[in-house]
mmCIF file of C-alpha atoms in Angstrom:
data_model
loop_
_atom_site.group_PDB
_atom_site.id
_atom_site.type_symbol
_atom_site.label_atom_id
_atom_site.label_comp_id
_atom_site.label_asym_id
_atom_site.label_seq_id
_atom_site.Cartn_x
_atom_site.Cartn_y
_atom_site.Cartn_z
ATOM 1 C CA UNK F 28 -190.380 -69.588 -203.192
ATOM 2 C CA UNK F 29 -188.485 -72.704 -204.555
ATOM 3 C CA UNK F 30 -190.425 -75.816 -204.196
ATOM 4 C CA UNK F 31 -189.027 -78.851 -202.238
ATOM 5 C CA UNK F 32 -186.799 -81.347 -203.932
ATOM 6 C CA UNK F 33 -188.763 -84.172 -205.069
ATOM 7 C CA UNK F 34 -186.675 -87.567 -204.486
ATOM 8 C CA UNK F 35 -186.966 -89.188 -201.134
ATOM 9 C CA UNK F 36 -184.451 -91.775 -199.559
ATOM 10 C CA UNK F 37 -185.459 -95.475 -199.776
ATOM 11 C CA UNK F 38 -187.531 -96.965 -196.895
ATOM 12 C CA UNK F 39 -184.625 -99.448 -196.041
ATOM 13 C CA UNK F 40 -182.557 -96.453 -194.789
ATOM 14 C CA UNK F 41 -184.840 -96.654 -191.620
ATOM 15 C CA UNK F 42 -183.813 -100.109 -190.855
ATOM 16 C CA UNK F 43 -180.045 -99.431 -191.595
ATOM 17 C CA UNK F 44 -180.355 -96.256 -189.433
ATOM 18 C CA UNK F 45 -181.813 -98.006 -186.424
ATOM 19 C CA UNK F 46 -179.235 -100.746 -186.485
ATOM 20 C CA UNK F 47 -176.419 -98.122 -186.551
ATOM 21 C CA UNK F 48 -178.170 -96.575 -183.461
ATOM 22 C CA UNK F 49 -178.378 -99.630 -181.546
ATOM 23 C CA UNK F 50 -174.671 -100.312 -182.075
ATOM 24 C CA UNK F 51 -173.492 -96.872 -181.188
ATOM 25 C CA UNK F 52 -175.961 -97.267 -177.896
ATOM 26 C CA UNK F 53 -174.262 -100.546 -177.026
ATOM 27 C CA UNK F 54 -170.733 -99.099 -177.393
ATOM 28 C CA UNK F 55 -171.611 -95.952 -175.203
ATOM 29 C CA UNK F 56 -173.049 -98.273 -172.800
ATOM 30 C CA UNK F 57 -169.576 -99.680 -171.887
ATOM 31 C CA UNK F 58 -168.851 -96.376 -170.047
ATOM 32 C CA UNK F 59 -171.488 -97.298 -167.338
ATOM 33 C CA UNK F 60 -170.445 -101.027 -167.415
ATOM 34 C CA UNK F 61 -166.651 -99.762 -166.861
ATOM 35 C CA UNK F 62 -167.891 -97.631 -163.999
ATOM 36 C CA UNK F 63 -169.723 -100.420 -162.596
ATOM 37 C CA UNK F 64 -166.753 -102.770 -162.873
ATOM 38 C CA UNK F 65 -164.747 -99.927 -160.839
ATOM 39 C CA UNK F 66 -167.456 -99.731 -158.231
ATOM 40 C CA UNK F 67 -166.931 -103.270 -157.271
ATOM 41 C CA UNK F 68 -163.857 -102.074 -155.170
ATOM 42 C CA UNK F 69 -163.758 -100.091 -151.979
ATOM 43 C CA UNK F 70 -162.293 -97.014 -153.636
ATOM 44 C CA UNK F 71 -164.429 -96.962 -156.863
ATOM 45 C CA UNK F 72 -167.074 -94.767 -157.940
ATOM 46 C CA UNK F 73 -170.569 -95.196 -156.504
ATOM 47 C CA UNK F 74 -172.819 -97.708 -158.307
ATOM 48 C CA UNK F 75 -175.756 -95.316 -158.471
ATOM 49 C CA UNK F 76 -173.671 -93.310 -160.800
ATOM 50 C CA UNK F 77 -173.225 -96.574 -163.188
ATOM 51 C CA UNK F 78 -177.081 -97.325 -163.108
ATOM 52 C CA UNK F 79 -178.134 -93.881 -163.688
ATOM 53 C CA UNK F 80 -175.787 -93.513 -166.773
ATOM 54 C CA UNK F 81 -176.898 -96.854 -167.998
ATOM 55 C CA UNK F 82 -180.448 -95.769 -167.757
ATOM 56 C CA UNK F 83 -179.825 -92.518 -169.513
ATOM 57 C CA UNK F 84 -177.896 -94.393 -172.242
ATOM 58 C CA UNK F 85 -180.673 -96.881 -172.606
ATOM 59 C CA UNK F 86 -183.291 -94.063 -172.825
ATOM 60 C CA UNK F 87 -181.262 -92.291 -175.434
ATOM 61 C CA UNK F 88 -180.584 -95.169 -177.673
ATOM 62 C CA UNK F 89 -184.420 -96.020 -177.530
ATOM 63 C CA UNK F 90 -185.348 -92.425 -178.573
ATOM 64 C CA UNK F 91 -182.543 -92.450 -181.116
ATOM 65 C CA UNK F 92 -183.409 -95.981 -182.426
ATOM 66 C CA UNK F 93 -187.264 -95.671 -182.615
ATOM 67 C CA UNK F 94 -187.982 -91.908 -183.430
ATOM 68 C CA UNK F 95 -185.067 -90.411 -185.188
ATOM 69 C CA UNK F 96 -184.562 -92.472 -187.955
ATOM 70 C CA UNK F 97 -188.309 -92.200 -188.960
ATOM 71 C CA UNK F 98 -188.232 -88.443 -188.769
ATOM 72 C CA UNK F 99 -184.863 -88.321 -190.587
ATOM 73 C CA UNK F 100 -186.397 -90.447 -193.353
ATOM 74 C CA UNK F 101 -189.593 -88.385 -193.686
ATOM 75 C CA UNK F 102 -187.561 -84.982 -193.725
ATOM 76 C CA UNK F 103 -184.684 -86.014 -196.187
ATOM 77 C CA UNK F 104 -185.246 -84.883 -199.791
ATOM 78 C CA UNK F 105 -182.796 -84.392 -202.603
ATOM 79 C CA UNK F 106 -182.836 -83.222 -206.196
ATOM 80 C CA UNK F 107 -180.194 -83.315 -208.842
ATOM 81 C CA UNK F 108 -180.514 -81.358 -212.197
ATOM 82 C CA UNK F 109 -177.783 -79.931 -214.496
ATOM 83 C CA UNK F 110 -177.398 -76.710 -212.523
ATOM 84 C CA UNK F 111 -177.228 -77.757 -208.960
ATOM 85 C CA UNK F 112 -177.902 -80.438 -206.376
ATOM 86 C CA UNK F 113 -180.726 -79.393 -203.871
ATOM 87 C CA UNK F 114 -180.605 -80.982 -200.428
ATOM 88 C CA UNK F 115 -183.247 -80.529 -197.793
ATOM 89 C CA UNK F 116 -182.930 -82.194 -194.284
ATOM 90 C CA UNK F 117 -183.896 -81.448 -190.754
ATOM 91 C CA UNK F 118 -187.151 -81.317 -188.490
ATOM 92 C CA UNK F 119 -186.543 -78.522 -186.172
ATOM 93 C CA UNK F 120 -183.899 -76.848 -187.806
ATOM 94 C CA UNK F 121 -184.453 -77.493 -191.569
ATOM 95 C CA UNK F 122 -181.425 -77.112 -193.605
ATOM 96 C CA UNK F 123 -181.728 -76.611 -197.261
ATOM 97 C CA UNK F 124 -178.317 -76.665 -199.404
ATOM 98 C CA UNK F 125 -177.983 -75.918 -203.170
ATOM 99 C CA UNK F 126 -174.650 -77.058 -204.264
ATOM 100 C CA UNK F 127 -173.769 -75.344 -207.797
ATOM 101 C CA UNK F 128 -172.889 -78.121 -210.452
ATOM 102 C CA UNK F 129 -169.894 -76.159 -211.633
ATOM 103 C CA UNK F 130 -168.300 -76.102 -207.772
ATOM 104 C CA UNK F 131 -168.249 -79.958 -207.540
ATOM 105 C CA UNK F 132 -164.836 -81.299 -207.709
ATOM 106 C CA UNK F 133 -165.703 -85.129 -207.227
ATOM 107 C CA UNK F 134 -168.488 -87.412 -206.265
ATOM 108 C CA UNK F 135 -168.229 -90.800 -204.217
ATOM 109 C CA UNK F 136 -170.216 -93.511 -203.270
ATOM 110 C CA UNK F 137 -169.556 -95.226 -199.721
ATOM 111 C CA UNK F 138 -170.590 -98.133 -198.138
ATOM 112 C CA UNK F 139 -170.226 -99.409 -194.665
ATOM 113 C CA UNK F 140 -171.095 -103.142 -193.687
ATOM 114 C CA UNK F 141 -174.626 -102.040 -192.449
ATOM 115 C CA UNK F 142 -175.553 -100.189 -195.542
ATOM 116 C CA UNK F 143 -174.060 -102.959 -197.761
ATOM 117 C CA UNK F 144 -176.377 -105.343 -195.849
ATOM 118 C CA UNK F 145 -179.297 -103.327 -196.981
ATOM 119 C CA UNK F 146 -178.015 -102.823 -200.596
ATOM 120 C CA UNK F 147 -177.761 -99.125 -199.945
ATOM 121 C CA UNK F 148 -174.787 -96.328 -200.265
ATOM 122 C CA UNK F 149 -174.006 -92.931 -199.391
ATOM 123 C CA UNK F 150 -173.122 -90.211 -202.150
ATOM 124 C CA UNK F 151 -170.637 -87.721 -201.135
ATOM 125 C CA UNK F 152 -170.168 -84.645 -203.058
ATOM 126 C CA UNK F 153 -167.082 -82.546 -202.626
ATOM 127 C CA UNK F 154 -166.417 -78.867 -203.471
ATOM 128 C CA UNK F 155 -163.415 -76.891 -202.551
ATOM 129 C CA UNK F 156 -164.956 -75.671 -199.333
ATOM 130 C CA UNK F 157 -166.785 -78.754 -197.858
ATOM 131 C CA UNK F 158 -168.636 -82.114 -198.396
ATOM 132 C CA UNK F 159 -172.067 -82.960 -198.811
ATOM 133 C CA UNK F 160 -173.808 -86.211 -198.312
ATOM 134 C CA UNK F 161 -176.920 -87.953 -199.750
ATOM 135 C CA UNK F 162 -177.436 -90.766 -197.253
ATOM 136 C CA UNK F 163 -178.591 -94.441 -197.798
ATOM 137 C CA UNK F 164 -179.576 -94.490 -201.483
ATOM 138 C CA UNK F 165 -180.263 -97.838 -203.129
ATOM 139 C CA UNK F 166 -176.864 -98.808 -204.657
ATOM 140 C CA UNK F 167 -178.199 -98.534 -208.248
ATOM 141 C CA UNK F 168 -179.817 -95.112 -207.596
ATOM 142 C CA UNK F 169 -176.495 -93.961 -205.748
ATOM 143 C CA UNK F 170 -174.575 -95.075 -208.865
ATOM 144 C CA UNK F 171 -176.971 -93.139 -211.109
ATOM 145 C CA UNK F 172 -176.645 -89.963 -208.924
ATOM 146 C CA UNK F 173 -173.242 -90.106 -208.789
ATOM 147 C CA UNK F 174 -172.584 -90.417 -212.580
ATOM 148 C CA UNK F 175 -175.332 -87.853 -213.200
ATOM 149 C CA UNK F 176 -173.694 -85.357 -210.797
ATOM 150 C CA UNK F 177 -170.252 -86.040 -212.363
ATOM 151 C CA UNK F 178 -171.626 -85.467 -215.863
ATOM 152 C CA UNK F 179 -173.376 -82.316 -214.815
ATOM 153 C CA UNK F 180 -170.293 -80.864 -213.185
ATOM 154 C CA UNK F 181 -168.284 -81.795 -216.291
ATOM 155 C CA UNK F 182 -170.607 -79.949 -218.405
ATOM 156 C CA UNK F 183 -170.786 -76.988 -216.026
ATOM 157 C CA UNK F 184 -166.893 -76.536 -215.908
ATOM 158 C CA UNK F 185 -166.688 -76.793 -219.815
ATOM 159 C CA UNK F 186 -169.319 -73.824 -219.994
ATOM 160 C CA UNK F 187 -167.020 -71.681 -217.685
#
């Protein structure tokens, strides 16, 4: 059996993912707030529905903020070599993806405002069929990985 990929994401990814989870939770919390506002009139939905939804959103946001980023960070691994990109992720359902270097069409780095705040960037690897992502690498590491994958893809396509 093939050994697990060696490289782990930086620890600062956990903080960035937690902030993203809180922001998404606050956005979803707008639904119960809207229902509560509708319930202020006589014909609106009952207020208990808004309170129940707000409680459910708060619990889900708490779990998604406190537990999921830590578990995600512990499980994510990647490795890049001249033949393929090896990606492993997931806790309950573990996904392992091997992307052959000769199938890579282009490689990008992307940063949103939260990742930029922590000096992180995603690396996206595009093939003809789909796109794969290595999330939340340090900016310097992301650029090195992007350049390395690009170099390996170019060499693999020259061999074909």
